[in-house]
Amino acid sequence: MSFSDLPISIDPPFTVLIPTFNEQENIPELLRRLVEALPVDGRSPAPQLLFVDDSTDRTPDLLREAAAAAGCPLSITVLHRDVPEGGLGGAVVAGMRQAVGEWVVVMDADLQHPPALLPELVEAGRRQQADLVVASRYAVGGSRDGLAGGYRTAVSGASTLLTKGLFARELRGVSDPMSGFFAIRRSAVNPSELRPLGYKILLELAVRSRIRKVAEVPYTFGERYAGTSKSTVREGMRFLRHLLTLRLSTPAGRALAFGLIGLSGVLPNLGLLHLLVRAGMHYLPAEVVANQGALLWNLTLLESTLFRDRRHRHWASRIGRFWLLGNADLLLRIPLLALLVSGLGMQVIAATALTLIASFAVRFLVAERMIYVPRRAAPSSVVAGIGAQPVPVPAASVE
Ligand code: GDD
Ligand code: MN
C-alpha cells in the first residue's frame, strides 16, 4: 500500500516526533531526507513533523525558517521548551500531547535512525494490526554499526539483557528495548500516565501503555551525521533508576521487593541477638530486642525505597502500625524459641533462625490453605490427549 491509496482524512495520517537538543548541523540534511522519505502527493494530508526542541543553538531557528520557506512540502511544527523538563523523555511526552493522526513515530535528529524507514514502520503497524512497531538493531537483518566503540556496544548489550530480564512479560516481542526509533498507535498511549526518567522512553511506553501487539522492523543504526551525542554517564545512572521505578510500579514487582526487604531483616535480627546474648542478656528478651532492630531495618528500607512516595500518614501512625504488625509473630516465636533452647537444648542463634523459618511457613500455609484456597478443578477438564493443544498466547501481549 502506498500513501496515495490511503483514504482521505482531515488529520495527517501520522506524526513524526523528533526531540532535538543542539542539532543545528543535522537539521538541513535531516529535512532533506525526510522530504525524500515522505512522498506527498497532495491527495492525502502530509504527515506532521513535530520537533520538540530544548536547544540553545540555532536548531529552532533553522526549523522555523524551513517551515516558513515557500515550497516546503511538509507540515512542520516546532515546540520549543524554555524549561527542558524531563530531558529527552519529557520532550517525547510533551510531543505525544500535541501529536495528531493515528500513529506517532519517534526518531532521533542525528540521522542514526534512517528517515527512509518511516513509512515502513507505520505500514508494518497497520498491516500487522500492532500497537507498537519497534525499529530494531537486533532483529534479523538489523545491525548496530553506528554504536561508537566496543565500550558503548558492551554497555548497550548489557543494559538490553538486564532490561529484558526485568521486564520479560512486558517486552515480549521487543528485541531492542533501548531503541529510540519506533511507531506507536496514539490510542494506546495516555501521556498523563507516563513518568519518563531520562532516555529510555520506549521502555516507559511498553510498560505503561496498552500495547496488545508488537511488530518489529530491522534497521541499521547509523553513525551520527554531525554533532556529538548527548548521552552521559549520568544518563546511565538515571536509566538504572528508571528501571527500578518502573519495576516497582507493578504489584508483582512491589511484592517481590517487599519480600526481599523482609528477608534481609534476618541479618540484623540474628546479628543483634548474637551481640546481646554475648553481652550477657537472657536470650528471650534479647530476641524481643533484636526483633525491634530488624523492624527498624525493614522500616528504614521500606520508607526509603518501596514506600518512599506513600508516606502520607503521620510518622507516629506509620511506625505504630508497622510495629504491631512486625511484633505479632513474636507471640508464636518466643514460646517456640523457649521450647527449642530451654526444652531441647538447641543453640540460640540456630533456634532463632528456625523460629523465623517456622513463622514464615505458618504465614505461608495460612495464606495458601485458609485465605487463598485454590479453585477445585472442573470435573470435565482435559488433562492430556491427542490433539490437546495449549491455548496460544499472542506473541506480544501486554495487559
Ligand atoms: N528535546 C530534547 N531534550 N532532545 C534531546 C535531549 C533533551 O534533553 N537530549 C537528547 N535529545 C535528542 C537529540 O538531539 C537526538 O535527536 C536524540 O534526542 C538522541 O540523542 P543522542 O545524543 O543522539 O543519543 P544517543 O545516540 O546516545 O542515543 C539514542 O539512540 C539510542 C539507540 O537508538 C537515543 O535515541 C536513545 O534513546 C536510543 O536508545
Ligand atoms: Mn544519536
Short mmCIF file of C-alpha atoms and ligand atoms in Angstrom, two decimals:
data_model
loop_
_atom_site.label_atom_id
_atom_site.label_comp_id
_atom_site.label_asym_id
_atom_site.label_seq_id
_atom_site.Cartn_x
_atom_site.Cartn_y
_atom_site.Cartn_z
CA MET A 1 0.00 0.00 0.00
CA SER A 2 1.36 3.40 -0.82
CA PHE A 3 0.30 6.63 0.77
CA SER A 4 -1.79 7.62 -2.23
CA ASP A 5 -4.07 4.64 -1.52
CA LEU A 6 -4.92 5.90 1.93
CA PRO A 7 -8.42 7.20 2.48
CA ILE A 8 -8.51 10.96 2.51
CA SER A 9 -8.90 12.30 6.03
CA ILE A 10 -8.58 15.73 7.58
CA ASP A 11 -5.96 14.66 10.10
CA PRO A 12 -2.45 13.93 8.93
CA PRO A 13 -2.10 10.12 8.94
CA PHE A 14 0.70 10.26 11.47
CA THR A 15 3.04 12.49 13.42
CA VAL A 16 6.82 12.19 13.24
CA LEU A 17 8.03 13.27 16.64
CA ILE A 18 11.67 14.34 16.76
CA PRO A 19 13.30 15.52 20.00
CA THR A 20 16.16 17.93 19.37
CA PHE A 21 18.89 19.29 21.55
CA ASN A 22 21.55 21.36 19.78
CA GLU A 23 21.38 19.59 16.44
CA GLN A 24 21.86 22.57 14.11
CA GLU A 25 24.42 20.78 11.91
CA ASN A 26 21.97 17.94 11.30
CA ILE A 27 18.79 19.85 10.52
CA PRO A 28 19.26 20.62 6.78
CA GLU A 29 20.25 17.05 5.90
CA LEU A 30 17.55 15.62 8.18
CA LEU A 31 14.83 17.70 6.47
CA ARG A 32 16.15 16.78 3.03
CA ARG A 33 15.93 13.07 3.85
CA LEU A 34 12.52 13.43 5.47
CA VAL A 35 11.13 15.07 2.34
CA GLU A 36 12.63 12.26 0.31
CA ALA A 37 11.18 9.59 2.60
CA LEU A 38 7.68 11.00 2.90
CA PRO A 39 6.26 11.38 -0.59
CA VAL A 40 3.49 13.95 -0.51
CA ASP A 41 1.09 13.86 -3.43
CA GLY A 42 -1.45 16.46 -2.40
CA ARG A 43 -4.34 13.99 -2.31
CA SER A 44 -3.83 12.88 1.28
CA PRO A 45 -2.67 15.16 4.04
CA ALA A 46 1.06 15.22 4.73
CA PRO A 47 2.38 13.65 7.91
CA GLN A 48 3.03 16.19 10.62
CA LEU A 49 6.66 16.74 11.61
CA LEU A 50 6.74 17.75 15.23
CA PHE A 51 10.04 18.89 16.71
CA VAL A 52 10.23 19.17 20.48
CA ASP A 53 13.27 21.32 20.99
CA ASP A 54 15.35 22.12 24.04
CA SER A 55 18.29 23.63 22.15
CA THR A 56 20.40 26.61 23.00
CA ASP A 57 21.85 26.76 19.46
CA ARG A 58 20.17 27.73 16.16
CA THR A 59 18.22 24.47 15.79
CA PRO A 60 14.74 26.01 16.36
CA ASP A 61 15.52 28.95 14.04
CA LEU A 62 16.58 26.62 11.24
CA LEU A 63 13.42 24.58 11.71
CA ARG A 64 11.15 27.63 11.70
CA GLU A 65 12.84 29.01 8.61
CA ALA A 66 12.35 25.70 6.82
CA ALA A 67 8.70 25.59 7.87
CA ALA A 68 8.08 29.10 6.53
CA ALA A 69 10.00 28.59 3.29
CA ALA A 70 7.91 28.69 0.13
CA GLY A 71 7.53 25.23 -1.33
CA CYS A 72 8.13 23.32 1.89
CA PRO A 73 6.13 20.16 1.18
CA LEU A 74 5.86 19.05 4.80
CA SER A 75 3.90 20.42 7.69
CA ILE A 76 6.44 21.36 10.35
CA THR A 77 5.62 22.28 13.93
CA VAL A 78 8.29 23.39 16.37
CA LEU A 79 7.63 23.20 20.08
CA HIS A 80 10.49 24.95 21.79
CA ARG A 81 10.66 24.48 25.55
CA ASP A 82 12.37 27.13 27.63
CA VAL A 83 12.50 24.71 30.54
CA PRO A 84 13.69 21.30 29.27
CA GLU A 85 11.62 19.37 31.80
CA GLY A 86 12.37 15.64 31.83
CA GLY A 87 15.07 15.87 29.13
CA LEU A 88 14.63 13.57 26.14
CA GLY A 89 11.84 11.50 27.75
CA GLY A 90 9.98 14.63 28.84
CA ALA A 91 10.29 16.03 25.31
CA VAL A 92 8.71 12.89 23.83
CA VAL A 93 5.81 13.02 26.30
CA ALA A 94 5.27 16.72 25.54
CA GLY A 95 5.20 15.79 21.85
CA MET A 96 2.71 12.97 22.45
CA ARG A 97 0.28 15.51 23.85
CA GLN A 98 0.45 17.58 20.66
CA ALA A 99 0.55 14.71 18.18
CA VAL A 100 -2.24 14.14 15.67
CA GLY A 101 -3.17 11.19 13.46
CA GLU A 102 -3.35 7.50 14.09
CA TRP A 103 0.36 6.90 14.72
CA VAL A 104 3.26 8.69 16.33
CA VAL A 105 6.73 7.82 15.08
CA VAL A 106 9.57 8.83 17.38
CA MET A 107 13.06 9.24 15.95
CA ASP A 108 16.39 10.98 16.63
CA ALA A 109 17.50 14.06 14.74
CA ASP A 110 21.11 12.97 14.16
CA LEU A 111 20.33 10.55 11.31
CA GLN A 112 21.35 7.49 13.27
CA HIS A 113 17.75 6.50 12.59
CA PRO A 114 17.16 6.35 8.81
CA PRO A 115 14.16 8.51 7.80
CA ALA A 116 13.66 6.21 4.80
CA LEU A 117 12.24 3.61 7.21
CA LEU A 118 9.41 5.86 8.44
CA PRO A 119 6.66 4.75 6.04
CA GLU A 120 7.57 1.12 6.59
CA LEU A 121 7.18 1.40 10.35
CA VAL A 122 3.66 2.74 10.02
CA GLU A 123 2.73 0.28 7.30
CA ALA A 124 4.03 -2.66 9.33
CA GLY A 125 1.87 -1.49 12.23
CA ARG A 126 -1.23 -1.23 10.07
CA ARG A 127 -0.63 -4.50 8.25
CA GLN A 128 0.05 -6.50 11.40
CA GLN A 129 -2.55 -4.62 13.43
CA ALA A 130 0.08 -3.87 16.04
CA ASP A 131 0.03 -1.07 18.58
CA LEU A 132 3.80 -0.68 18.68
CA VAL A 133 6.37 -1.11 15.92
CA VAL A 134 9.98 -1.09 17.04
CA ALA A 135 12.82 -0.40 14.63
CA SER A 136 15.27 -2.95 15.95
CA ARG A 137 19.02 -3.30 15.67
CA TYR A 138 18.77 -6.85 16.99
CA ALA A 139 16.02 -8.26 14.78
CA VAL A 140 17.22 -10.45 11.90
CA GLY A 141 18.57 -8.09 9.26
CA GLY A 142 19.31 -5.25 11.66
CA SER A 143 22.67 -4.03 12.89
CA ARG A 144 24.20 -1.56 15.26
CA ASP A 145 27.23 -0.47 13.26
CA GLY A 146 26.88 3.10 14.39
CA LEU A 147 27.42 2.42 18.09
CA ALA A 148 30.68 4.18 18.78
CA GLY A 149 33.26 1.68 20.03
CA GLY A 150 33.37 -1.58 21.99
CA TYR A 151 32.58 0.14 25.28
CA ARG A 152 29.25 1.52 24.13
CA THR A 153 28.42 -1.74 22.38
CA ALA A 154 29.06 -3.68 25.60
CA VAL A 155 27.09 -1.24 27.77
CA SER A 156 24.21 -1.29 25.31
CA GLY A 157 24.20 -5.11 25.12
CA ALA A 158 24.31 -5.48 28.91
CA SER A 159 21.51 -2.97 29.50
CA THR A 160 19.38 -4.71 26.86
CA LEU A 161 19.83 -8.05 28.64
CA LEU A 162 19.12 -6.56 32.07
CA THR A 163 16.01 -4.78 30.80
CA LYS A 164 14.69 -7.85 29.01
CA GLY A 165 15.27 -9.89 32.17
CA LEU A 166 13.43 -7.45 34.41
CA PHE A 167 10.51 -6.92 32.05
CA ALA A 168 10.27 -10.30 30.34
CA ARG A 169 6.49 -10.18 30.05
CA GLU A 170 6.10 -6.54 29.10
CA LEU A 171 8.87 -6.75 26.49
CA ARG A 172 7.82 -9.98 24.81
CA GLY A 173 8.40 -9.47 21.11
CA VAL A 174 10.70 -6.46 21.60
CA SER A 175 14.30 -7.38 20.77
CA ASP A 176 15.60 -3.82 21.11
CA PRO A 177 14.00 -2.18 24.17
CA MET A 178 16.71 0.52 24.14
CA SER A 179 15.65 1.72 20.71
CA GLY A 180 14.71 5.35 20.34
CA PHE A 181 13.12 4.67 16.94
CA PHE A 182 9.57 3.31 16.95
CA ALA A 183 5.97 3.90 15.91
CA ILE A 184 3.16 3.72 18.43
CA ARG A 185 -0.60 3.83 17.94
CA ARG A 186 -1.77 7.04 19.52
CA SER A 187 -4.88 5.44 21.02
CA ALA A 188 -2.64 3.10 23.04
CA VAL A 189 -0.93 5.96 24.85
CA ASN A 190 -2.18 8.16 27.63
CA PRO A 191 0.53 10.82 28.01
CA SER A 192 -0.55 11.71 31.54
CA GLU A 193 0.24 8.17 32.71
CA LEU A 194 3.86 8.46 31.59
CA ARG A 195 6.64 9.25 34.06
CA PRO A 196 9.77 9.03 31.92
CA LEU A 197 13.12 9.30 33.58
CA GLY A 198 15.77 10.14 31.01
CA TYR A 199 16.41 8.50 27.65
CA LYS A 200 14.56 5.22 27.57
CA ILE A 201 11.13 6.36 26.53
CA LEU A 202 10.30 3.17 24.63
CA LEU A 203 10.66 1.12 27.80
CA GLU A 204 8.38 3.55 29.60
CA LEU A 205 5.77 3.26 26.85
CA ALA A 206 5.99 -0.54 26.62
CA VAL A 207 5.42 -0.89 30.37
CA ARG A 208 2.81 1.80 30.94
CA SER A 209 0.74 1.79 27.75
CA ARG A 210 -1.91 -0.57 26.49
CA ILE A 211 0.16 -2.46 23.94
CA ARG A 212 -1.54 -5.64 22.79
CA LYS A 213 0.67 -6.50 19.84
CA VAL A 214 4.21 -5.57 18.94
CA ALA A 215 5.82 -5.69 15.49
CA GLU A 216 9.47 -5.14 14.62
CA VAL A 217 11.28 -3.84 11.59
CA PRO A 218 15.05 -4.44 11.40
CA TYR A 219 17.32 -1.49 10.67
CA THR A 220 20.95 -0.48 10.71
CA PHE A 221 21.80 2.02 13.42
CA GLY A 222 23.95 4.50 11.53
CA GLU A 223 26.75 6.83 12.56
CA ARG A 224 25.83 10.22 13.92
CA TYR A 225 25.77 12.57 10.89
CA ALA A 226 27.22 15.58 12.76
CA GLY A 227 27.50 16.98 16.29
CA THR A 228 28.02 14.97 19.45
CA SER A 229 25.92 12.53 21.46
CA LYS A 230 24.04 13.97 24.40
CA SER A 231 24.03 10.80 26.46
CA THR A 232 26.28 10.76 29.51
CA VAL A 233 27.26 8.56 32.46
CA ARG A 234 24.67 10.49 34.46
CA GLU A 235 22.13 9.39 31.90
CA GLY A 236 23.24 5.78 32.59
CA MET A 237 22.57 6.16 36.32
CA ARG A 238 19.23 7.71 35.55
CA PHE A 239 18.44 4.69 33.40
CA LEU A 240 19.06 2.33 36.35
CA ARG A 241 16.74 4.44 38.50
CA HIS A 242 14.16 4.32 35.73
CA LEU A 243 14.36 0.51 35.63
CA LEU A 244 13.81 0.30 39.38
CA THR A 245 10.92 2.78 39.42
CA LEU A 246 9.20 1.02 36.56
CA ARG A 247 9.68 -2.42 38.07
CA LEU A 248 8.22 -1.24 41.37
CA SER A 249 5.21 0.23 39.61
CA THR A 250 3.57 -3.20 39.17
CA PRO A 251 2.04 -5.23 42.06
CA ALA A 252 4.25 -8.28 41.40
CA GLY A 253 7.39 -6.18 41.47
CA ARG A 254 6.31 -4.49 44.69
CA ALA A 255 5.52 -7.79 46.38
CA LEU A 256 8.90 -9.19 45.41
CA ALA A 257 10.72 -6.11 46.71
CA PHE A 258 8.71 -6.28 49.95
CA GLY A 259 9.64 -9.95 50.36
CA LEU A 260 13.33 -9.34 49.71
CA ILE A 261 13.45 -6.45 52.18
CA GLY A 262 11.71 -8.61 54.78
CA LEU A 263 14.20 -11.41 54.14
CA SER A 264 17.13 -9.04 54.55
CA GLY A 265 15.85 -8.30 58.07
CA VAL A 266 17.02 -11.77 59.15
CA LEU A 267 20.62 -10.48 59.19
CA PRO A 268 20.22 -7.62 61.70
CA ASN A 269 17.90 -9.83 63.75
CA LEU A 270 20.41 -12.65 64.23
CA GLY A 271 23.40 -10.27 64.44
CA LEU A 272 21.85 -8.20 67.21
CA LEU A 273 20.73 -11.30 69.08
CA HIS A 274 24.27 -12.65 68.97
CA LEU A 275 25.70 -9.41 70.40
CA LEU A 276 23.10 -9.12 73.16
CA VAL A 277 23.47 -12.72 74.29
CA ARG A 278 27.24 -12.36 74.29
CA ALA A 279 26.86 -9.24 76.42
CA GLY A 280 25.07 -11.39 78.98
CA MET A 281 21.40 -10.79 78.25
CA HIS A 282 18.91 -13.65 78.53
CA TYR A 283 18.10 -14.95 75.04
CA LEU A 284 14.34 -14.41 75.22
CA PRO A 285 14.31 -10.66 75.95
CA ALA A 286 17.35 -10.43 73.67
CA GLU A 287 15.33 -11.78 70.75
CA VAL A 288 12.49 -9.36 71.53
CA VAL A 289 15.01 -6.51 71.32
CA ALA A 290 16.71 -7.97 68.22
CA ASN A 291 13.33 -8.14 66.53
CA GLN A 292 12.96 -4.37 67.10
CA GLY A 293 16.31 -3.87 65.38
CA ALA A 294 15.15 -5.91 62.39
CA LEU A 295 11.90 -3.94 62.28
CA LEU A 296 13.80 -0.68 62.28
CA TRP A 297 15.98 -2.01 59.47
CA ASN A 298 12.95 -3.07 57.43
CA LEU A 299 11.06 0.14 58.10
CA THR A 300 14.03 2.27 57.05
CA LEU A 301 14.50 0.30 53.84
CA LEU A 302 10.79 0.30 53.01
CA GLU A 303 10.34 4.00 53.66
CA SER A 304 13.41 4.95 51.64
CA THR A 305 12.57 2.75 48.64
CA LEU A 306 9.27 0.97 48.11
CA PHE A 307 7.01 3.29 50.09
CA ARG A 308 9.03 6.43 49.57
CA ASP A 309 6.16 8.20 47.83
CA ARG A 310 3.48 6.92 50.16
CA ARG A 311 4.48 8.40 53.48
CA HIS A 312 1.24 10.35 53.79
CA ARG A 313 0.18 9.25 57.26
CA HIS A 314 1.76 10.83 60.31
CA TRP A 315 5.11 9.18 61.09
CA ALA A 316 3.93 8.04 64.53
CA SER A 317 0.95 6.30 62.99
CA ARG A 318 3.13 4.57 60.37
CA ILE A 319 5.65 3.39 62.94
CA GLY A 320 2.92 2.27 65.36
CA ARG A 321 1.11 0.14 62.81
CA PHE A 322 4.29 -1.30 61.42
CA TRP A 323 5.46 -2.11 64.93
CA LEU A 324 2.26 -4.01 65.75
CA LEU A 325 2.44 -5.95 62.51
CA GLY A 326 6.11 -6.78 62.94
CA ASN A 327 5.80 -7.93 66.54
CA ALA A 328 2.69 -10.06 66.10
CA ASP A 329 4.75 -13.09 65.20
CA LEU A 330 6.66 -12.88 68.50
CA LEU A 331 3.55 -14.41 70.07
CA LEU A 332 4.45 -17.57 68.21
CA ARG A 333 8.19 -17.25 68.06
CA ILE A 334 9.06 -16.52 71.70
CA PRO A 335 7.35 -19.64 73.17
CA LEU A 336 8.79 -21.70 70.33
CA LEU A 337 12.25 -20.30 70.98
CA ALA A 338 11.96 -21.12 74.70
CA LEU A 339 10.94 -24.66 73.81
CA LEU A 340 13.80 -25.16 71.37
CA VAL A 341 16.52 -23.69 73.59
CA SER A 342 15.48 -24.47 77.16
CA GLY A 343 13.48 -27.57 76.34
CA LEU A 344 15.55 -29.20 73.62
CA GLY A 345 18.94 -27.62 74.33
CA MET A 346 19.39 -26.03 70.90
CA GLN A 347 21.88 -23.26 70.30
CA VAL A 348 20.22 -19.80 70.46
CA ILE A 349 21.08 -18.40 67.00
CA ALA A 350 20.17 -21.62 65.18
CA ALA A 351 16.94 -21.89 67.16
CA THR A 352 16.01 -18.29 66.37
CA ALA A 353 16.66 -18.86 62.68
CA LEU A 354 14.39 -21.87 62.92
CA THR A 355 11.62 -19.80 64.54
CA LEU A 356 11.90 -17.29 61.69
CA ILE A 357 11.54 -20.10 59.18
CA ALA A 358 8.62 -21.53 61.16
CA SER A 359 6.91 -18.15 61.27
CA PHE A 360 7.34 -17.81 57.53
CA ALA A 361 6.00 -21.33 56.96
CA VAL A 362 2.96 -20.75 59.17
CA ARG A 363 2.14 -17.49 57.44
CA PHE A 364 2.55 -19.10 54.05
CA LEU A 365 0.40 -22.11 54.95
CA VAL A 366 -2.35 -19.98 56.45
CA ALA A 367 -2.36 -17.80 53.35
CA GLU A 368 -2.29 -20.76 50.99
CA ARG A 369 -4.72 -23.11 52.78
CA MET A 370 -7.08 -20.81 54.61
CA ILE A 371 -7.13 -17.49 52.80
CA TYR A 372 -6.32 -18.13 49.16
CA VAL A 373 -7.89 -21.51 48.67
CA PRO A 374 -7.38 -22.81 45.12
CA ARG A 375 -10.41 -23.42 42.94
CA ARG A 376 -11.37 -27.08 42.56
CA ALA A 377 -10.62 -28.33 39.06
CA ALA A 378 -13.66 -28.61 36.83
CA PRO A 379 -14.62 -32.33 36.54
CA SER A 380 -14.62 -32.39 32.73
CA SER A 381 -11.24 -30.75 32.22
CA VAL A 382 -8.99 -32.48 29.69
CA VAL A 383 -5.63 -33.25 31.19
CA ALA A 384 -3.87 -34.51 28.12
CA GLY A 385 -4.77 -36.22 24.93
CA ILE A 386 -4.19 -36.42 21.26
CA GLY A 387 -4.93 -33.09 19.75
CA ALA A 388 -4.91 -31.28 23.08
CA GLN A 389 -3.20 -28.04 22.25
CA PRO A 390 -2.02 -25.39 24.63
CA VAL A 391 -4.04 -22.24 24.24
CA PRO A 392 -1.92 -20.00 22.00
CA VAL A 393 -0.72 -16.88 23.72
CA PRO A 394 -0.42 -13.80 21.48
CA ALA A 395 3.23 -13.23 20.59
CA ALA A 396 3.41 -10.00 22.50
CA SER A 397 0.55 -9.16 24.72
CA VAL A 398 0.95 -6.56 27.39
CA GLU A 399 -2.01 -6.23 29.66
N1 GDD B 1 14.30 17.86 23.29
C1 GDD B 1 15.38 17.20 23.73
N2 GDD B 1 15.80 17.38 25.02
N3 GDD B 1 16.02 16.36 22.90
C2 GDD B 1 17.10 15.69 23.35
C3 GDD B 1 17.59 15.84 24.66
C4 GDD B 1 16.89 16.74 25.53
O1 GDD B 1 17.24 16.93 26.69
N4 GDD B 1 18.68 15.05 24.80
C5 GDD B 1 18.87 14.45 23.61
N5 GDD B 1 17.93 14.85 22.72
C6 GDD B 1 17.75 14.44 21.34
C7 GDD B 1 18.97 14.59 20.47
O2 GDD B 1 19.03 15.88 19.89
C8 GDD B 1 18.74 13.50 19.44
O3 GDD B 1 17.87 13.93 18.43
C9 GDD B 1 18.06 12.40 20.23
O4 GDD B 1 17.48 13.05 21.35
C10 GDD B 1 19.04 11.32 20.70
O5 GDD B 1 20.13 11.91 21.36
P1 GDD B 1 21.63 11.39 21.14
O6 GDD B 1 22.51 12.26 21.93
O7 GDD B 1 21.91 11.24 19.70
O8 GDD B 1 21.52 9.98 21.88
P2 GDD B 1 22.26 8.61 21.56
O9 GDD B 1 22.62 8.47 20.12
O10 GDD B 1 23.33 8.45 22.55
O11 GDD B 1 21.08 7.58 21.92
C11 GDD B 1 19.97 7.49 21.07
O12 GDD B 1 19.93 6.31 20.38
C12 GDD B 1 19.73 5.17 21.18
C13 GDD B 1 19.68 3.96 20.33
O13 GDD B 1 18.67 4.06 19.37
C14 GDD B 1 18.66 7.68 21.83
O14 GDD B 1 17.60 7.72 20.91
C15 GDD B 1 18.41 6.56 22.75
O15 GDD B 1 17.11 6.70 23.33
C16 GDD B 1 18.45 5.31 21.96
O16 GDD B 1 18.33 4.27 22.85
MN MN B 2 22.44 9.68 18.49
#
